[in-house]
Coordinates of C-alpha atoms in Angstrom, one line a residue:
M1 CA 95.6 107.6 98.4
D2 CA 93.8 106.8 101.4
Y3 CA 93.7 102.8 102.0
R4 CA 91.4 102.5 104.7
N5 CA 87.9 101.4 104.6
K6 CA 88.2 100.9 100.8
L7 CA 86.9 97.9 98.7
V8 CA 89.8 96.8 96.4
L9 CA 89.8 95.2 93.1
A10 CA 92.4 92.7 93.3
P11 CA 95.2 92.8 90.5
M12 CA 94.5 89.6 88.0
V13 CA 96.6 88.8 85.1
R14 CA 94.8 89.2 81.9
V15 CA 91.5 90.3 83.9
G16 CA 92.3 93.9 85.3
T17 CA 92.8 95.8 82.4
L18 CA 90.9 99.6 81.8
P19 CA 87.2 98.0 81.0
F20 CA 87.5 95.5 84.1
R21 CA 88.6 98.4 86.5
M22 CA 86.0 100.9 85.3
L23 CA 83.3 98.1 85.5
A24 CA 84.1 97.2 89.2
A25 CA 84.5 100.9 89.7
Q26 CA 81.2 101.6 88.3
Y27 CA 79.5 99.0 91.3
G28 CA 81.5 100.4 94.1
A29 CA 85.1 99.7 94.1
D30 CA 87.0 102.2 95.7
I31 CA 90.6 101.0 94.6
T32 CA 91.4 99.2 91.3
Y33 CA 94.8 97.3 90.9
G34 CA 95.7 96.7 87.1
E35 CA 97.0 93.5 86.0
E36 CA 100.6 92.4 86.8
I37 CA 103.4 93.7 84.4
I38 CA 106.9 93.0 84.5
D39 CA 109.0 95.6 84.9
H40 CA 111.5 94.2 81.3
K41 CA 108.5 94.7 79.6
I42 CA 107.5 98.3 80.7
I43 CA 111.0 99.8 80.5
K44 CA 110.8 98.6 76.4
C45 CA 107.8 101.0 76.3
E46 CA 106.5 105.1 76.0
R47 CA 103.8 106.6 77.0
R48 CA 101.8 108.3 74.5
V49 CA 98.7 109.8 74.8
N50 CA 96.2 108.6 72.8
D51 CA 93.1 111.4 72.1
V52 CA 90.7 109.6 70.1
L53 CA 90.0 107.3 73.1
G54 CA 90.9 109.9 75.8
T55 CA 93.5 107.7 77.3
T56 CA 96.7 107.5 78.1
D57 CA 98.6 104.2 77.1
I58 CA 102.0 102.9 77.6
V59 CA 102.7 101.4 74.6
E60 CA 105.8 98.8 73.4
K61 CA 108.3 100.5 71.1
G62 CA 108.5 99.0 68.0
T63 CA 105.4 96.7 67.9
G64 CA 102.9 99.2 68.7
N65 CA 101.1 96.9 71.2
V66 CA 99.3 98.4 74.4
V67 CA 100.8 96.8 77.4
F68 CA 99.1 99.3 79.8
R69 CA 95.7 101.6 79.1
T70 CA 94.5 104.3 81.9
C71 CA 92.1 107.3 81.8
P72 CA 91.6 110.6 83.6
E73 CA 88.8 109.1 85.3
E74 CA 90.7 106.0 87.0
R75 CA 93.7 108.5 88.0
N76 CA 92.7 109.0 91.7
R77 CA 92.0 104.6 92.3
V78 CA 94.1 102.7 89.7
V79 CA 97.3 101.3 91.1
F80 CA 99.7 99.5 88.9
Q81 CA 101.2 96.7 89.9
M82 CA 104.7 95.6 88.8
G83 CA 106.8 92.3 88.5
T84 CA 110.5 92.9 89.5
S85 CA 113.5 91.2 91.1
D86 CA 115.8 94.9 90.9
A87 CA 115.4 97.8 92.5
M88 CA 116.6 99.9 90.1
R89 CA 114.7 98.1 87.1
A90 CA 111.9 98.3 89.0
L91 CA 112.1 102.5 89.3
K92 CA 113.4 102.7 85.9
A93 CA 110.1 100.7 85.1
A94 CA 107.9 103.1 87.9
E95 CA 108.7 106.1 86.4
I96 CA 107.5 105.4 83.0
V97 CA 103.5 105.2 84.5
C98 CA 103.8 107.1 87.8
K99 CA 102.4 110.0 86.7
D100 CA 99.1 108.7 85.4
V101 CA 98.4 106.2 88.6
A102 CA 97.2 106.7 91.8
A103 CA 99.9 104.4 93.4
V104 CA 102.6 101.4 92.1
D105 CA 102.3 98.5 93.9
V106 CA 105.0 95.8 93.9
N107 CA 103.7 91.5 93.2
M108 CA 105.3 89.6 96.1
G109 CA 102.5 87.0 96.1
C110 CA 102.4 85.3 92.7
P111 CA 103.2 81.3 92.7
R112 CA 103.3 81.0 88.9
S113 CA 106.3 79.8 87.5
F114 CA 106.5 82.9 85.1
S115 CA 106.9 84.8 87.8
I116 CA 109.1 83.0 90.4
S117 CA 111.7 82.1 87.5
G118 CA 112.6 85.3 87.3
G119 CA 112.6 85.7 91.1
M120 CA 110.0 88.2 90.9
G121 CA 106.6 87.3 92.8
S122 CA 106.6 84.8 95.6
A123 CA 110.3 84.4 95.0
L124 CA 110.9 87.7 97.1
L125 CA 109.5 86.1 100.1
S126 CA 112.6 84.7 101.3
K127 CA 114.6 87.6 100.0
P128 CA 114.0 90.2 102.7
E129 CA 116.6 92.1 101.8
L130 CA 115.7 92.7 98.6
I131 CA 112.5 93.4 99.4
H132 CA 113.9 96.3 101.3
D133 CA 116.2 97.6 98.5
I134 CA 113.3 97.6 96.0
L135 CA 110.8 99.3 98.2
T136 CA 112.9 101.8 99.9
T137 CA 114.2 102.4 96.0
L138 CA 110.7 103.2 94.9
R139 CA 109.7 105.1 98.4
R140 CA 112.7 107.5 98.2
N141 CA 112.4 108.2 94.3
L142 CA 108.7 108.6 93.7
D143 CA 106.0 110.6 95.4
V144 CA 103.0 108.3 94.6
P145 CA 102.4 105.9 97.4
I146 CA 104.2 102.3 97.4
T147 CA 102.4 99.3 98.3
C148 CA 103.2 95.5 98.1
K149 CA 101.1 92.3 98.1
I150 CA 102.6 89.1 99.6
R151 CA 101.5 85.3 100.6
L152 CA 101.3 83.9 103.7
L153 CA 105.3 82.6 104.7
K154 CA 105.3 78.8 106.3
Y155 CA 104.8 80.2 109.8
P156 CA 102.5 82.6 111.5
Q157 CA 105.2 84.6 113.1
D158 CA 107.7 84.7 110.2
T159 CA 105.1 86.7 108.5
V160 CA 104.7 89.0 110.9
E161 CA 108.0 89.9 111.0
L162 CA 108.4 89.9 107.3
A163 CA 105.5 92.6 107.4
R164 CA 107.3 94.2 109.6
R165 CA 110.2 94.9 108.1
I166 CA 108.2 95.9 104.9
E167 CA 106.2 98.4 107.3
T168 CA 109.7 100.1 108.2
T169 CA 110.5 100.7 104.3
G170 CA 107.7 103.4 104.4
V171 CA 105.2 101.6 102.2
S172 CA 101.5 103.0 102.6
A173 CA 99.8 99.6 103.1
L174 CA 100.5 96.1 102.5
A175 CA 97.9 93.3 100.9
V176 CA 98.0 89.7 102.8
H177 CA 96.7 87.3 100.9
G178 CA 95.7 84.8 103.5
R179 CA 97.1 81.8 101.2
K180 CA 100.6 80.0 101.0
V181 CA 102.7 79.6 98.3
P182 CA 101.6 76.1 98.0
D183 CA 97.7 76.3 98.8
R184 CA 95.4 76.5 95.7
P185 CA 92.1 78.6 95.6
R186 CA 90.3 75.4 96.5
D187 CA 92.0 75.8 99.9
P188 CA 90.2 78.2 102.5
A189 CA 92.0 81.2 103.1
K190 CA 93.8 82.1 106.6
W191 CA 91.6 84.9 107.9
D192 CA 93.6 84.0 111.3
E193 CA 96.8 84.6 110.3
I194 CA 96.1 87.7 108.5
A195 CA 94.7 89.0 111.8
D196 CA 98.2 88.2 113.0
V197 CA 99.5 90.6 110.4
A198 CA 97.0 93.6 111.2
A199 CA 97.8 93.5 114.6
A200 CA 101.5 93.8 114.4
L201 CA 101.1 96.8 111.8
S202 CA 100.3 100.6 112.2
I203 CA 100.1 101.1 108.3
P204 CA 96.7 99.6 106.5
V205 CA 96.4 95.7 106.2
I206 CA 94.2 94.7 102.9
A207 CA 92.9 91.4 103.2
N208 CA 92.3 89.3 100.5
G209 CA 90.8 85.8 100.2
D210 CA 87.5 84.4 100.4
V211 CA 85.2 87.2 99.3
F212 CA 82.6 86.1 97.2
E213 CA 79.4 88.1 98.7
Y214 CA 79.5 91.7 99.7
E215 CA 78.8 90.5 103.4
D216 CA 81.8 88.9 103.3
F217 CA 83.3 92.4 103.2
Q218 CA 82.6 92.8 106.5
R219 CA 83.0 89.7 107.7
I220 CA 86.6 89.5 106.4
R221 CA 87.1 92.7 108.1
D222 CA 85.6 91.6 111.9
A223 CA 87.7 88.5 111.3
T224 CA 91.0 90.1 110.6
D225 CA 90.7 93.5 111.9
A226 CA 92.2 94.6 108.4
S227 CA 91.9 98.2 107.4
S228 CA 90.4 97.1 103.7
V229 CA 89.0 94.2 101.8
M230 CA 91.1 92.9 98.5
V231 CA 88.6 90.9 96.4
A232 CA 89.5 88.5 92.8
R233 CA 87.6 85.7 91.9
G234 CA 84.4 86.8 93.2
A235 CA 84.7 90.0 91.3
I236 CA 85.3 88.3 88.2
W237 CA 82.4 86.1 88.7
N238 CA 80.0 89.2 89.2
A239 CA 82.0 92.5 89.5
S240 CA 78.6 94.0 91.1
I241 CA 79.8 92.2 94.2
F242 CA 81.0 95.6 95.2
S243 CA 77.5 97.3 95.6
S244 CA 75.9 97.3 98.4
E245 CA 72.5 97.3 96.9
G246 CA 73.3 93.6 96.2
K247 CA 74.3 91.8 93.1
I248 CA 72.8 92.7 89.8
P249 CA 71.9 90.1 87.5
W250 CA 75.3 88.3 86.2
E251 CA 73.7 88.3 82.2
D252 CA 73.9 92.5 82.9
V253 CA 77.1 92.8 84.2
K254 CA 78.7 90.5 80.9
R255 CA 77.0 93.1 78.4
E256 CA 78.0 95.9 80.6
Y257 CA 81.2 94.7 80.5
V258 CA 81.5 94.1 76.8
R259 CA 80.3 97.5 76.5
K260 CA 83.2 99.2 78.2
S261 CA 85.7 96.8 76.3
I262 CA 84.2 98.0 73.0
L263 CA 84.5 102.0 74.5
W264 CA 88.3 101.4 75.6
D265 CA 89.1 99.2 72.9
N266 CA 90.2 96.5 75.1
D267 CA 92.6 93.5 73.7
I268 CA 90.3 91.1 72.1
K269 CA 92.3 88.3 73.9
S270 CA 91.9 89.7 77.0
T271 CA 88.2 90.4 76.8
K272 CA 88.0 87.0 75.6
H273 CA 89.7 85.7 78.7
T274 CA 87.8 87.7 81.1
L275 CA 84.5 86.4 79.5
K276 CA 85.8 82.8 79.7
E277 CA 86.0 83.4 83.7
M278 CA 82.7 84.8 84.1
I279 CA 80.7 81.6 82.1
A280 CA 83.1 79.4 83.3
H281 CA 81.8 79.6 86.9
Y282 CA 78.2 79.9 86.1
S283 CA 77.7 78.0 83.1
S284 CA 79.7 75.7 80.6
L285 CA 82.2 76.9 77.3
G286 CA 81.0 74.0 75.9
L287 CA 77.7 75.4 75.8
P288 CA 76.4 77.6 72.9
E289 CA 77.4 81.0 74.6
G290 CA 80.6 79.6 75.3
L291 CA 81.4 78.3 72.2
A292 CA 80.4 81.5 70.6
V293 CA 82.7 83.7 72.8
I294 CA 85.6 81.1 71.7
K295 CA 84.7 81.5 68.3
S296 CA 84.9 85.1 68.2
D297 CA 87.6 87.3 66.5
T298 CA 87.0 90.9 67.2
L299 CA 85.1 93.2 69.0
A300 CA 82.3 93.5 66.5
D301 CA 81.6 89.5 66.6
L302 CA 80.9 90.0 70.6
A303 CA 78.8 93.0 70.2
K304 CA 76.9 91.1 68.2
L305 CA 76.7 87.7 70.7
Y306 CA 75.5 90.2 73.4
G307 CA 73.2 92.4 71.2
E308 CA 75.8 95.6 71.5
E309 CA 75.5 96.0 67.5
E310 CA 74.3 99.3 68.0
Y311 CA 76.4 100.6 70.8
Y312 CA 79.6 99.0 68.4
E313 CA 78.6 100.9 65.4
Y314 CA 77.8 104.5 67.6
V315 CA 81.4 104.1 69.2
S316 CA 83.2 103.5 66.0
E317 CA 81.3 106.2 64.4
S318 CA 82.3 108.7 67.0
R319 CA 85.6 107.3 66.3
R320 CA 85.8 108.4 62.7
K321 CA 84.3 111.8 63.4
Q322 CA 87.2 112.1 66.1
M323 CA 89.9 111.0 63.4
T324 CA 88.6 112.9 60.1

């Protein structure tokens, strides 16, 4: 995995599933991160090959729930992001998925309560020795690249010092979200503090924060001297932000996402959540489209809503033939 001069889809909970990753890649994303999955959950899973879909599924034992789904087409660009607070547990979880992904990333930036309450996410930022233990354990025992994603600390020099310590573990790259833990999405990303990190390290630094148009990729590169650029909300709102030819109409992006959700048999709750995120930015969930998405119970319902009934039937019939 080469982390230089890349456009990167950020890890996003309930959004970064296989259909959305493939959508972003179709429009030009070079590297696509999956949604953060907690190590406790992964170690309760087993790897299964899904011949009908042509995917590899990480499935929870006992329930059959698909926790992570990937496919050969994204093998060289998909990054599995993990939430963890223990080196050996992280290794046990990573060993289950590492053969099917391009790299493994440790989340050290999530400020949400479910993450920090377990000592994961941004809770790790104040535990450099634990960070070192987790990353070195993964590096020494796995053949895939290991990376991590952090937020800014209270003082810029503290962020730089932590980043330097992370670099000593042998990670392949470091993603830096240009906000501090208390900051909210509406607060401007501090590109100057990302620049401090990029200037201090020799490994690739991936800059993240306030990228909403294709032109912003170059703007943040110029401002930070980062190796690559990661985008989150800008990609949710219109995944064609990755296209050098310019964004395509929002309506077309939604339909293409629905088609990919059908093709990869995505979880209906995940698909609805992502569509609602798309709609809420440009419109309102209280208008007919939003209400219809909310009321949809199946992918067939969404196919009908977005005029993809024929595609749904085609995919369904193809699967029936494979299974007989």
